[in-house]
Amino acid sequence: INVSDLVDESYKRINEVDGKVNAFLTLDEENARNKAKALDGKVGDNPLFGIPAGIKDNIVTKNLITTCASKMLENFDPIYDATVMEKLNAENVITIGKLNMDEFAMGSTTENSAFKVTRNPWNLDTVPGGSSGGSAAAVASGQIPFALGSDTGGSIRQPAAFCGVVGMKPTYGRVSRYGLVAFASSLDQIGPITRNVRDNAFVLQSISGVDQHDSTTVNKDVPNYTDSLTGDIKGLKIAVPKEYLGQGVSEASRQSVLDALKVLEGLGATWEEVSLPHSEYGVATYYLLASSEASANLARFDGVRYGYRTPNPKNLMELYKKTRSEGFGDEVKRRIMLGTYALSSGFYDAYYKKAQQARTLIKQDFDNIFEKYDVIVGPTTPTPAYKIGEMVDDQVTMYARDLLTIPVNLAGLPGISVPCGFTNGLPLGLQIIGKHFDEETIYRVAHAFE
Ligand code: GLN
C-alpha cells in the first residue's frame, strides 16, 4: 500500500465520524496529502514510516496552529516544532491534525476546551476523559492509528481508560518537553496513545531520548521496547496497593482489576497486597503543586508577546488584566488564583513547602515497594466515563477522581493504562506502574495481558 492510501483512509474516517466525536480542532489535510504523495512508492525501514498521527494541541507544530484549546492561543502559529515532532517527522510520520483537550491541559473531561466538547466514541453521551480527550477519542474511533498526549496528573492514562485504548505516561525525563506548552513543568510528560501495546512501544521508542533543549531529559540509552514483548511474565512480582482498591473506587473497577490479576497469575506472575500509606495526600499535594507551577508558567500570556490581546486597552495594567480575563477560561483562572495564593509570601511554608514534603513521602512509598516488586497494578480510574455535563459544576469531585493517576506523576514514575473490561458498555483501564526508566517491564506485562 501507498502512504497516500493510509492518509486517505484517515481523512475518510474523520469525515465519517468526527462530526459526532469532535476530536479534532485543526486538520492539516493539504500538507498531509502532499507529504504522503512524496513518500508513495518508497519503503521505509522504520515501523512508523508513513503512519498517520494526531497531535494534542498543546504540542507545538511549526506552521500549524497550536491553541491549547484556549482563546488565548486561538491564532497562535508556532515558528518551531517540538522535539517530539522533529523526531516523528524524521521517521516520516504524517501529521493529520491537532486534537482537542482541556484548556492548557487542566481538566479530566475535555469539557474545559474553549472550542468544542469531544464525545466518547463508546457512548456519545459520555466524556472521553481528559485532558487528552481528543487524542484518546480519535484513536478509539479509528480516525488515526496513534496520537500524542500529555500527562501531568493522569491526562494520558485516564482518557485512554475511558476510551478503551492504550496510553503510556513515560518516566519523567524520558521524553523531551521542549515544545510542550508548560502546565506544571515538574510533572508534565508527553506520551503515546494507541490501539495496542506494540504500537505504543514503537511510538515511545521514536520520541524518547536526551535533548539539549530540555535539561530534565536523562542521558540514558533508549531500549528497544518491542524486544520486551515476549509474552513471558513468569516469576514477575506484582504489588497491589490496598489504597487503590479501597474507598472511592467503584465495585466495577475493583472487580476488573481482580479479574486481571487472575489472568496475570495464570501467566505465572504472583501478586500481594501492599500499602502506599501517603497516597491519601496525593490529590491535595498535586493540585497545590500543579497550580503553583501553572501560575508561574502562565504568567507569560500577558497580551504583549504573542497570543490574544484585548482590543484598545487604556494602559499597560488594563492590557494585562483584560487580556487575561478575556483570554483564559474559568478553570485556568481558578488554578492561577490558587497557585498564586499558595506561592505568596506568608503562605509559602504552609502550602507549597508542605506539599513538596508530602511529595517526597509519596515518592518514598513507591521506592519501598519497588525494592521487592517489579510492577504495581491497580485500576486507572475509580469509575468509567462520566456523563457529559455531570462534572461541570463539581470540579472538586472531579479532582478527587484523579487519586489513582496523580501519585505516579508526583513520583516521576512511568505508568500505562490498558483496556481491562467493560461496565455498562463503557471501558475500564488497568494501570501498570513501573520503576523509573523501566518502561520495558511495563510493556512486557501489558502485552502479555492484552
Ligand atoms: N485532571 C488533572 C488536572 O486537571 C490532570 C491533568 C493532566 O494530566 N494534564 O490537572
Short mmCIF file of C-alpha atoms and ligand atoms in Angstrom, two decimals:
data_model
loop_
_atom_site.label_atom_id
_atom_site.label_comp_id
_atom_site.label_asym_id
_atom_site.label_seq_id
_atom_site.Cartn_x
_atom_site.Cartn_y
_atom_site.Cartn_z
CA ILE A 1 0.00 0.00 0.00
CA ASN A 2 0.94 3.61 -0.56
CA VAL A 3 1.25 6.23 2.16
CA SER A 4 -1.41 8.24 0.32
CA ASP A 5 -3.86 5.36 0.84
CA LEU A 6 -3.23 5.44 4.59
CA VAL A 7 -3.71 9.19 4.75
CA ASP A 8 -6.82 8.90 2.61
CA GLU A 9 -8.27 6.27 4.95
CA SER A 10 -7.66 8.57 7.87
CA TYR A 11 -9.45 11.59 6.38
CA LYS A 12 -12.27 9.37 5.16
CA ARG A 13 -12.83 8.09 8.65
CA ILE A 14 -12.63 11.62 10.05
CA ASN A 15 -15.33 12.70 7.60
CA GLU A 16 -17.49 9.78 8.65
CA VAL A 17 -17.27 10.07 12.42
CA ASP A 18 -15.68 13.28 13.64
CA GLY A 19 -18.86 15.26 13.13
CA LYS A 20 -20.14 13.27 16.11
CA VAL A 21 -16.95 12.65 18.10
CA ASN A 22 -15.42 16.15 17.72
CA ALA A 23 -11.87 15.04 18.45
CA PHE A 24 -10.00 17.32 16.03
CA LEU A 25 -9.55 21.09 16.39
CA THR A 26 -7.46 21.60 13.25
CA LEU A 27 -6.83 19.42 10.21
CA ASP A 28 -3.71 19.74 8.09
CA GLU A 29 -5.06 17.94 5.04
CA GLU A 30 -3.24 19.65 2.19
CA ASN A 31 0.19 19.28 3.80
CA ALA A 32 -0.50 15.73 4.87
CA ARG A 33 -1.54 14.70 1.38
CA ASN A 34 1.49 16.37 -0.21
CA LYS A 35 3.85 14.73 2.24
CA ALA A 36 2.20 11.38 1.60
CA LYS A 37 2.46 11.76 -2.17
CA ALA A 38 6.18 12.37 -1.87
CA LEU A 39 6.53 9.08 0.01
CA ASP A 40 4.40 6.97 -2.33
CA GLY A 41 6.28 4.09 -3.87
CA LYS A 42 9.00 4.29 -1.22
CA VAL A 43 9.51 1.72 1.50
CA GLY A 44 10.70 2.89 4.90
CA ASP A 45 12.93 0.81 7.12
CA ASN A 46 11.32 2.13 10.29
CA PRO A 47 7.97 0.96 11.68
CA LEU A 48 6.36 4.43 11.73
CA PHE A 49 7.16 5.23 8.10
CA GLY A 50 4.17 6.98 6.54
CA ILE A 51 1.87 6.34 9.51
CA PRO A 52 -0.81 9.00 10.14
CA ALA A 53 -0.90 10.60 13.58
CA GLY A 54 -2.89 13.13 15.57
CA ILE A 55 -1.20 15.52 17.97
CA LYS A 56 -2.60 17.01 21.19
CA ASP A 57 -2.97 20.72 20.69
CA ASN A 58 -0.50 21.71 23.42
CA ILE A 59 2.45 20.32 21.44
CA VAL A 60 3.78 22.99 19.11
CA THR A 61 3.80 22.22 15.41
CA LYS A 62 5.60 24.53 13.01
CA ASN A 63 3.19 26.43 10.75
CA LEU A 64 0.23 24.55 12.19
CA ILE A 65 -1.99 26.45 14.63
CA THR A 66 -1.47 25.30 18.23
CA THR A 67 -4.19 26.55 20.57
CA CYS A 68 -4.02 24.58 23.83
CA ALA A 69 -7.82 24.70 23.36
CA SER A 70 -7.64 28.26 24.69
CA LYS A 71 -8.91 31.53 23.35
CA MET A 72 -5.55 32.86 24.50
CA LEU A 73 -3.77 30.98 21.70
CA GLU A 74 -6.62 30.80 19.18
CA ASN A 75 -4.44 32.05 16.31
CA PHE A 76 -1.02 31.01 17.57
CA ASP A 77 1.13 29.83 14.67
CA PRO A 78 4.35 28.33 16.08
CA ILE A 79 7.67 29.09 14.42
CA TYR A 80 9.25 25.82 15.51
CA ASP A 81 8.48 22.14 16.04
CA ALA A 82 8.50 20.45 19.45
CA THR A 83 11.33 17.92 19.78
CA VAL A 84 8.81 15.05 19.63
CA MET A 85 7.54 16.46 16.33
CA GLU A 86 11.06 16.66 14.91
CA LYS A 87 11.55 13.05 15.86
CA LEU A 88 8.26 11.90 14.32
CA ASN A 89 8.89 13.93 11.18
CA ALA A 90 12.33 12.35 10.84
CA GLU A 91 10.54 8.99 10.72
CA ASN A 92 8.14 10.28 8.07
CA VAL A 93 5.09 10.16 10.29
CA ILE A 94 2.24 12.17 8.73
CA THR A 95 0.51 14.70 10.98
CA ILE A 96 -3.20 14.57 10.20
CA GLY A 97 -4.24 17.35 12.59
CA LYS A 98 -4.38 18.72 16.12
CA LEU A 99 -6.57 17.28 18.84
CA ASN A 100 -8.95 18.78 21.35
CA MET A 101 -8.11 18.90 25.06
CA ASP A 102 -8.99 20.68 28.27
CA GLU A 103 -7.72 24.25 28.11
CA PHE A 104 -3.98 24.22 28.92
CA ALA A 105 -4.42 20.54 29.91
CA MET A 106 -6.38 21.44 33.04
CA GLY A 107 -9.25 19.02 33.49
CA SER A 108 -10.40 15.44 33.24
CA THR A 109 -13.22 15.52 30.70
CA THR A 110 -12.11 17.77 27.78
CA GLU A 111 -15.16 19.91 28.64
CA ASN A 112 -12.80 22.74 29.59
CA SER A 113 -11.89 23.27 25.93
CA ALA A 114 -12.75 26.77 24.75
CA PHE A 115 -13.82 25.39 21.38
CA LYS A 116 -15.78 22.13 21.45
CA VAL A 117 -16.97 19.20 23.51
CA THR A 118 -15.41 15.90 22.47
CA ARG A 119 -17.52 12.79 22.91
CA ASN A 120 -16.59 9.27 23.94
CA PRO A 121 -16.94 7.02 20.86
CA TRP A 122 -18.30 4.16 23.02
CA ASN A 123 -21.23 6.28 24.14
CA LEU A 124 -21.71 9.76 22.75
CA ASP A 125 -23.48 10.92 25.92
CA THR A 126 -20.30 10.44 27.93
CA VAL A 127 -16.98 12.27 28.09
CA PRO A 128 -13.78 10.85 26.57
CA GLY A 129 -11.84 11.81 29.71
CA GLY A 130 -9.14 14.43 29.78
CA SER A 131 -7.18 16.34 29.38
CA SER A 132 -6.00 14.39 26.27
CA GLY A 133 -9.63 13.51 25.43
CA GLY A 134 -9.34 14.36 21.73
CA SER A 135 -6.28 12.13 21.42
CA ALA A 136 -7.95 9.12 23.04
CA ALA A 137 -11.27 9.57 21.23
CA ALA A 138 -9.62 9.91 17.81
CA VAL A 139 -7.66 6.69 18.29
CA ALA A 140 -10.62 4.81 19.77
CA SER A 141 -12.87 5.78 16.85
CA GLY A 142 -10.32 4.64 14.27
CA GLN A 143 -9.57 8.08 12.86
CA ILE A 144 -5.83 7.70 13.39
CA PRO A 145 -3.62 4.77 14.44
CA PHE A 146 -1.88 6.81 17.12
CA ALA A 147 -1.87 10.13 18.89
CA LEU A 148 0.41 12.01 21.21
CA GLY A 149 -0.98 13.21 24.52
CA SER A 150 0.47 14.79 27.63
CA ASP A 151 0.13 13.62 31.22
CA THR A 152 0.61 15.89 34.23
CA GLY A 153 -1.72 14.08 36.62
CA GLY A 154 -3.28 11.36 34.50
CA SER A 155 -4.17 13.10 31.25
CA ILE A 156 -2.93 10.27 29.02
CA ARG A 157 -3.89 7.28 31.16
CA GLN A 158 -7.37 8.43 32.25
CA PRO A 159 -8.73 9.22 28.76
CA ALA A 160 -7.10 6.01 27.48
CA ALA A 161 -9.03 4.11 30.16
CA PHE A 162 -12.32 5.90 29.39
CA CYS A 163 -11.94 5.25 25.64
CA GLY A 164 -10.64 1.67 25.78
CA VAL A 165 -7.21 2.33 24.28
CA VAL A 166 -3.59 2.08 25.44
CA GLY A 167 -1.95 5.18 26.97
CA MET A 168 1.58 5.46 28.34
CA LYS A 169 2.94 8.16 30.62
CA PRO A 170 6.72 7.68 30.44
CA THR A 171 9.23 8.25 33.24
CA TYR A 172 9.82 11.95 33.90
CA GLY A 173 12.89 12.76 31.82
CA ARG A 174 12.39 10.05 29.20
CA VAL A 175 10.73 12.29 26.60
CA SER A 176 11.67 15.89 25.85
CA ARG A 177 9.18 18.54 26.91
CA TYR A 178 10.68 21.10 24.53
CA GLY A 179 7.73 22.50 22.61
CA LEU A 180 5.12 21.16 25.03
CA VAL A 181 3.26 24.22 26.31
CA ALA A 182 4.12 24.05 30.01
CA PHE A 183 1.41 23.38 32.58
CA ALA A 184 3.32 22.02 35.60
CA SER A 185 6.90 21.54 34.47
CA SER A 186 7.97 19.14 37.22
CA LEU A 187 5.12 16.77 36.33
CA ASP A 188 4.44 17.09 32.57
CA GLN A 189 5.40 14.28 30.19
CA ILE A 190 4.41 13.58 26.58
CA GLY A 191 3.41 10.02 25.69
CA PRO A 192 1.68 7.82 23.08
CA ILE A 193 -1.98 6.78 22.87
CA THR A 194 -2.50 3.73 20.61
CA ARG A 195 -4.84 0.82 19.91
CA ASN A 196 -2.41 -1.80 21.20
CA VAL A 197 0.75 -2.21 23.24
CA ARG A 198 3.09 -2.94 20.34
CA ASP A 199 2.20 0.28 18.54
CA ASN A 200 2.66 2.13 21.80
CA ALA A 201 6.17 0.71 22.23
CA PHE A 202 7.09 1.76 18.68
CA VAL A 203 5.95 5.33 19.23
CA LEU A 204 7.62 5.73 22.62
CA GLN A 205 10.81 4.37 21.13
CA SER A 206 10.83 7.05 18.49
CA ILE A 207 10.02 10.05 20.73
CA SER A 208 12.32 9.15 23.66
CA GLY A 209 15.82 10.28 24.48
CA VAL A 210 18.01 13.04 25.82
CA ASP A 211 17.50 16.51 24.33
CA GLN A 212 19.77 19.53 24.63
CA HIS A 213 16.63 21.73 24.71
CA ASP A 214 15.23 20.07 27.85
CA SER A 215 17.71 19.79 30.69
CA THR A 216 15.42 17.42 32.59
CA THR A 217 15.77 14.72 29.94
CA VAL A 218 18.11 11.97 31.03
CA ASN A 219 21.06 10.73 29.04
CA LYS A 220 20.28 7.03 29.12
CA ASP A 221 20.09 4.58 26.25
CA VAL A 222 16.60 4.10 24.86
CA PRO A 223 15.96 0.36 24.85
CA ASN A 224 14.31 -1.46 22.01
CA TYR A 225 10.91 -1.57 23.67
CA THR A 226 9.39 -4.13 21.32
CA ASP A 227 12.09 -6.65 22.33
CA SER A 228 10.36 -6.93 25.68
CA LEU A 229 7.05 -8.03 24.15
CA THR A 230 7.79 -11.71 24.69
CA GLY A 231 4.59 -12.74 26.42
CA ASP A 232 6.70 -14.19 29.22
CA ILE A 233 5.98 -12.86 32.71
CA LYS A 234 6.79 -15.99 34.71
CA GLY A 235 8.08 -15.13 38.18
CA LEU A 236 7.04 -11.49 37.91
CA LYS A 237 6.23 -9.93 41.30
CA ILE A 238 3.20 -7.66 41.35
CA ALA A 239 2.24 -5.32 44.18
CA VAL A 240 -1.40 -4.29 44.55
CA PRO A 241 -1.85 -1.26 46.84
CA LYS A 242 -4.87 -1.67 49.08
CA GLU A 243 -5.49 2.08 48.80
CA TYR A 244 -6.14 1.58 45.06
CA LEU A 245 -8.97 -0.87 45.68
CA GLY A 246 -10.48 0.88 48.68
CA GLN A 247 -12.70 3.86 49.35
CA GLY A 248 -13.88 5.83 46.38
CA VAL A 249 -13.16 3.03 43.91
CA SER A 250 -16.25 1.55 42.26
CA GLU A 251 -17.06 -2.14 42.52
CA ALA A 252 -16.75 -2.48 38.73
CA SER A 253 -13.22 -1.04 38.69
CA ARG A 254 -12.20 -3.18 41.65
CA GLN A 255 -13.60 -6.35 40.13
CA SER A 256 -11.98 -5.71 36.74
CA VAL A 257 -8.58 -5.49 38.44
CA LEU A 258 -9.15 -8.68 40.44
CA ASP A 259 -10.08 -10.44 37.19
CA ALA A 260 -6.95 -9.06 35.51
CA LEU A 261 -4.83 -10.33 38.38
CA LYS A 262 -6.22 -13.82 37.79
CA VAL A 263 -5.10 -13.60 34.16
CA LEU A 264 -1.64 -12.43 35.20
CA GLU A 265 -1.43 -15.24 37.77
CA GLY A 266 -2.37 -17.70 35.06
CA LEU A 267 0.65 -16.43 33.11
CA GLY A 268 2.98 -17.22 36.01
CA ALA A 269 3.10 -13.93 37.91
CA THR A 270 2.41 -13.62 41.63
CA TRP A 271 0.77 -10.75 43.48
CA GLU A 272 0.49 -9.46 47.02
CA GLU A 273 -1.40 -6.67 48.67
CA VAL A 274 0.79 -3.77 49.79
CA SER A 275 0.25 -0.29 51.19
CA LEU A 276 1.15 3.16 49.89
CA PRO A 277 0.24 4.94 53.12
CA HIS A 278 0.71 8.51 51.87
CA SER A 279 -1.38 8.10 48.72
CA GLU A 280 -4.34 9.73 50.50
CA TYR A 281 -2.42 13.03 50.32
CA GLY A 282 -1.82 12.70 46.58
CA VAL A 283 -4.76 14.74 45.30
CA ALA A 284 -4.22 17.68 47.67
CA THR A 285 -0.48 17.67 47.05
CA TYR A 286 -0.88 17.54 43.30
CA TYR A 287 -3.48 20.30 42.97
CA LEU A 288 -1.37 22.59 45.11
CA LEU A 289 1.90 21.97 43.28
CA ALA A 290 0.42 21.79 39.79
CA SER A 291 -1.49 25.03 40.31
CA SER A 292 1.57 26.77 41.74
CA GLU A 293 3.67 25.79 38.75
CA ALA A 294 0.84 26.71 36.39
CA SER A 295 0.51 30.18 37.90
CA ALA A 296 4.18 30.79 37.12
CA ASN A 297 4.13 29.16 33.68
CA LEU A 298 1.01 31.00 32.51
CA ALA A 299 2.37 34.43 33.51
CA ARG A 300 3.83 34.66 30.00
CA PHE A 301 0.39 35.11 28.47
CA ASP A 302 0.19 38.84 29.02
CA GLY A 303 -1.03 40.15 25.67
CA VAL A 304 2.38 41.61 24.85
CA ARG A 305 4.46 38.94 23.22
CA TYR A 306 2.07 36.58 21.50
CA GLY A 307 -1.42 35.17 21.68
CA TYR A 308 -4.64 37.00 22.41
CA ARG A 309 -4.53 40.77 23.09
CA THR A 310 -7.52 42.75 24.29
CA PRO A 311 -8.57 45.45 21.83
CA ASN A 312 -7.95 49.13 22.76
CA PRO A 313 -6.55 48.92 26.30
CA LYS A 314 -6.21 52.31 28.07
CA ASN A 315 -2.90 51.50 29.72
CA LEU A 316 -0.50 48.65 30.40
CA MET A 317 -2.29 47.39 33.52
CA GLU A 318 -5.58 47.25 31.67
CA LEU A 319 -3.85 45.41 28.81
CA TYR A 320 -2.71 42.69 31.22
CA LYS A 321 -5.97 42.47 33.12
CA LYS A 322 -8.36 42.44 30.19
CA THR A 323 -6.20 40.14 28.07
CA ARG A 324 -6.05 37.55 30.82
CA SER A 325 -9.69 37.96 31.91
CA GLU A 326 -10.93 37.55 28.36
CA GLY A 327 -8.38 35.00 27.15
CA PHE A 328 -8.47 32.37 29.91
CA GLY A 329 -11.42 30.15 30.80
CA ASP A 330 -12.77 29.63 34.34
CA GLU A 331 -10.76 26.55 35.27
CA VAL A 332 -7.49 28.10 34.17
CA LYS A 333 -8.25 31.22 36.21
CA ARG A 334 -9.10 29.08 39.22
CA ARG A 335 -5.73 27.34 39.03
CA ILE A 336 -3.83 30.61 38.58
CA MET A 337 -5.53 32.10 41.63
CA LEU A 338 -4.95 29.01 43.75
CA GLY A 339 -1.32 28.77 42.68
CA THR A 340 -0.58 32.44 43.16
CA TYR A 341 -2.07 32.29 46.63
CA ALA A 342 -0.07 29.20 47.57
CA LEU A 343 3.18 30.80 46.44
CA SER A 344 2.61 34.20 48.08
CA SER A 345 4.86 35.21 50.95
CA GLY A 346 3.42 34.25 54.30
CA PHE A 347 1.64 31.20 52.85
CA TYR A 348 4.56 29.56 51.08
CA ASP A 349 5.70 27.47 54.08
CA ALA A 350 2.19 26.38 54.97
CA TYR A 351 1.19 25.26 51.49
CA TYR A 352 3.87 24.94 48.82
CA LYS A 353 6.62 23.72 51.12
CA LYS A 354 4.29 21.28 52.92
CA ALA A 355 3.15 19.92 49.57
CA GLN A 356 6.76 19.40 48.49
CA GLN A 357 7.36 17.43 51.70
CA ALA A 358 4.28 15.31 51.07
CA ARG A 359 5.52 14.71 47.53
CA THR A 360 8.75 13.26 48.92
CA LEU A 361 6.82 10.92 51.22
CA ILE A 362 4.66 9.73 48.34
CA LYS A 363 7.77 9.01 46.28
CA GLN A 364 9.36 7.12 49.18
CA ASP A 365 6.27 4.89 49.45
CA PHE A 366 6.87 3.80 45.85
CA ASP A 367 10.62 3.33 46.39
CA ASN A 368 9.89 0.97 49.28
CA ILE A 369 7.51 -1.14 47.21
CA PHE A 370 9.88 -1.33 44.25
CA GLU A 371 12.60 -2.81 46.45
CA LYS A 372 10.56 -6.02 46.47
CA TYR A 373 8.25 -5.92 43.48
CA ASP A 374 8.59 -5.47 39.70
CA VAL A 375 5.37 -3.57 38.99
CA ILE A 376 2.40 -2.06 40.78
CA VAL A 377 -1.05 -2.86 39.41
CA GLY A 378 -4.44 -1.28 40.06
CA PRO A 379 -7.32 0.48 38.32
CA THR A 380 -6.51 3.54 36.20
CA THR A 381 -9.66 5.31 37.35
CA PRO A 382 -12.17 4.73 40.14
CA THR A 383 -15.12 4.82 37.71
CA PRO A 384 -15.86 4.59 33.98
CA ALA A 385 -16.52 7.73 31.88
CA TYR A 386 -18.89 10.38 33.27
CA LYS A 387 -21.99 11.69 31.55
CA ILE A 388 -21.40 14.89 29.62
CA GLY A 389 -22.13 17.79 31.98
CA GLU A 390 -22.11 15.61 35.10
CA MET A 391 -18.88 17.10 36.48
CA VAL A 392 -19.05 20.64 35.16
CA ASP A 393 -20.22 22.17 38.43
CA ASP A 394 -18.33 19.79 40.65
CA GLN A 395 -14.64 20.29 39.97
CA VAL A 396 -13.68 19.13 43.46
CA THR A 397 -15.26 15.69 42.99
CA MET A 398 -13.52 15.55 39.64
CA TYR A 399 -10.17 16.39 41.25
CA ALA A 400 -10.72 13.62 43.80
CA ARG A 401 -11.25 11.09 41.00
CA ASP A 402 -7.63 11.59 39.93
CA LEU A 403 -6.44 9.75 43.05
CA LEU A 404 -5.05 6.74 41.19
CA THR A 405 -3.07 8.51 38.46
CA ILE A 406 -1.66 11.53 40.31
CA PRO A 407 0.83 9.75 42.64
CA VAL A 408 2.66 8.37 39.58
CA ASN A 409 3.39 11.90 38.31
CA LEU A 410 4.39 13.12 41.77
CA ALA A 411 6.96 10.30 41.92
CA GLY A 412 8.08 10.74 38.28
CA LEU A 413 7.33 7.09 37.52
CA PRO A 414 6.16 5.51 34.25
CA GLY A 415 2.62 4.13 34.06
CA ILE A 416 0.39 2.67 31.39
CA SER A 417 -3.35 2.13 31.06
CA VAL A 418 -4.52 -0.91 29.08
CA PRO A 419 -8.15 -1.91 28.49
CA CYS A 420 -9.37 -4.46 31.05
CA GLY A 421 -13.09 -4.85 30.58
CA PHE A 422 -16.39 -3.01 30.39
CA THR A 423 -19.14 -1.94 32.70
CA ASN A 424 -22.49 -0.82 31.24
CA GLY A 425 -20.90 -0.64 27.80
CA LEU A 426 -18.08 1.65 28.95
CA PRO A 427 -14.40 0.61 29.01
CA LEU A 428 -12.27 0.28 32.14
CA GLY A 429 -8.49 0.55 32.32
CA LEU A 430 -5.83 -1.43 34.14
CA GLN A 431 -2.92 0.69 35.34
CA ILE A 432 0.56 -0.83 35.43
CA ILE A 433 3.21 1.29 37.17
CA GLY A 434 6.92 0.55 36.87
CA LYS A 435 10.28 1.59 38.26
CA HIS A 436 11.99 4.72 36.95
CA PHE A 437 13.07 4.15 33.33
CA ASP A 438 11.67 0.62 33.35
CA GLU A 439 9.03 1.09 30.66
CA GLU A 440 10.25 -2.25 29.29
CA THR A 441 8.75 -4.27 32.13
CA ILE A 442 5.52 -2.30 31.91
CA TYR A 443 5.24 -3.10 28.20
CA ARG A 444 6.09 -6.76 28.83
CA VAL A 445 3.27 -7.10 31.37
CA ALA A 446 0.79 -5.03 29.34
CA HIS A 447 1.45 -7.03 26.20
CA ALA A 448 1.16 -10.38 27.98
CA PHE A 449 -2.14 -9.21 29.45
CA GLU A 450 -3.84 -7.63 26.42
N1 GLN B 1 -7.02 16.12 35.78
C1 GLN B 1 -5.75 16.64 36.14
C2 GLN B 1 -5.80 18.16 36.16
O1 GLN B 1 -6.82 18.68 35.85
C3 GLN B 1 -4.68 16.12 35.22
C4 GLN B 1 -4.39 16.97 34.07
C5 GLN B 1 -3.22 16.49 33.24
O2 GLN B 1 -2.65 15.41 33.45
N2 GLN B 1 -2.81 17.34 32.32
O3 GLN B 1 -4.87 18.81 36.49
#
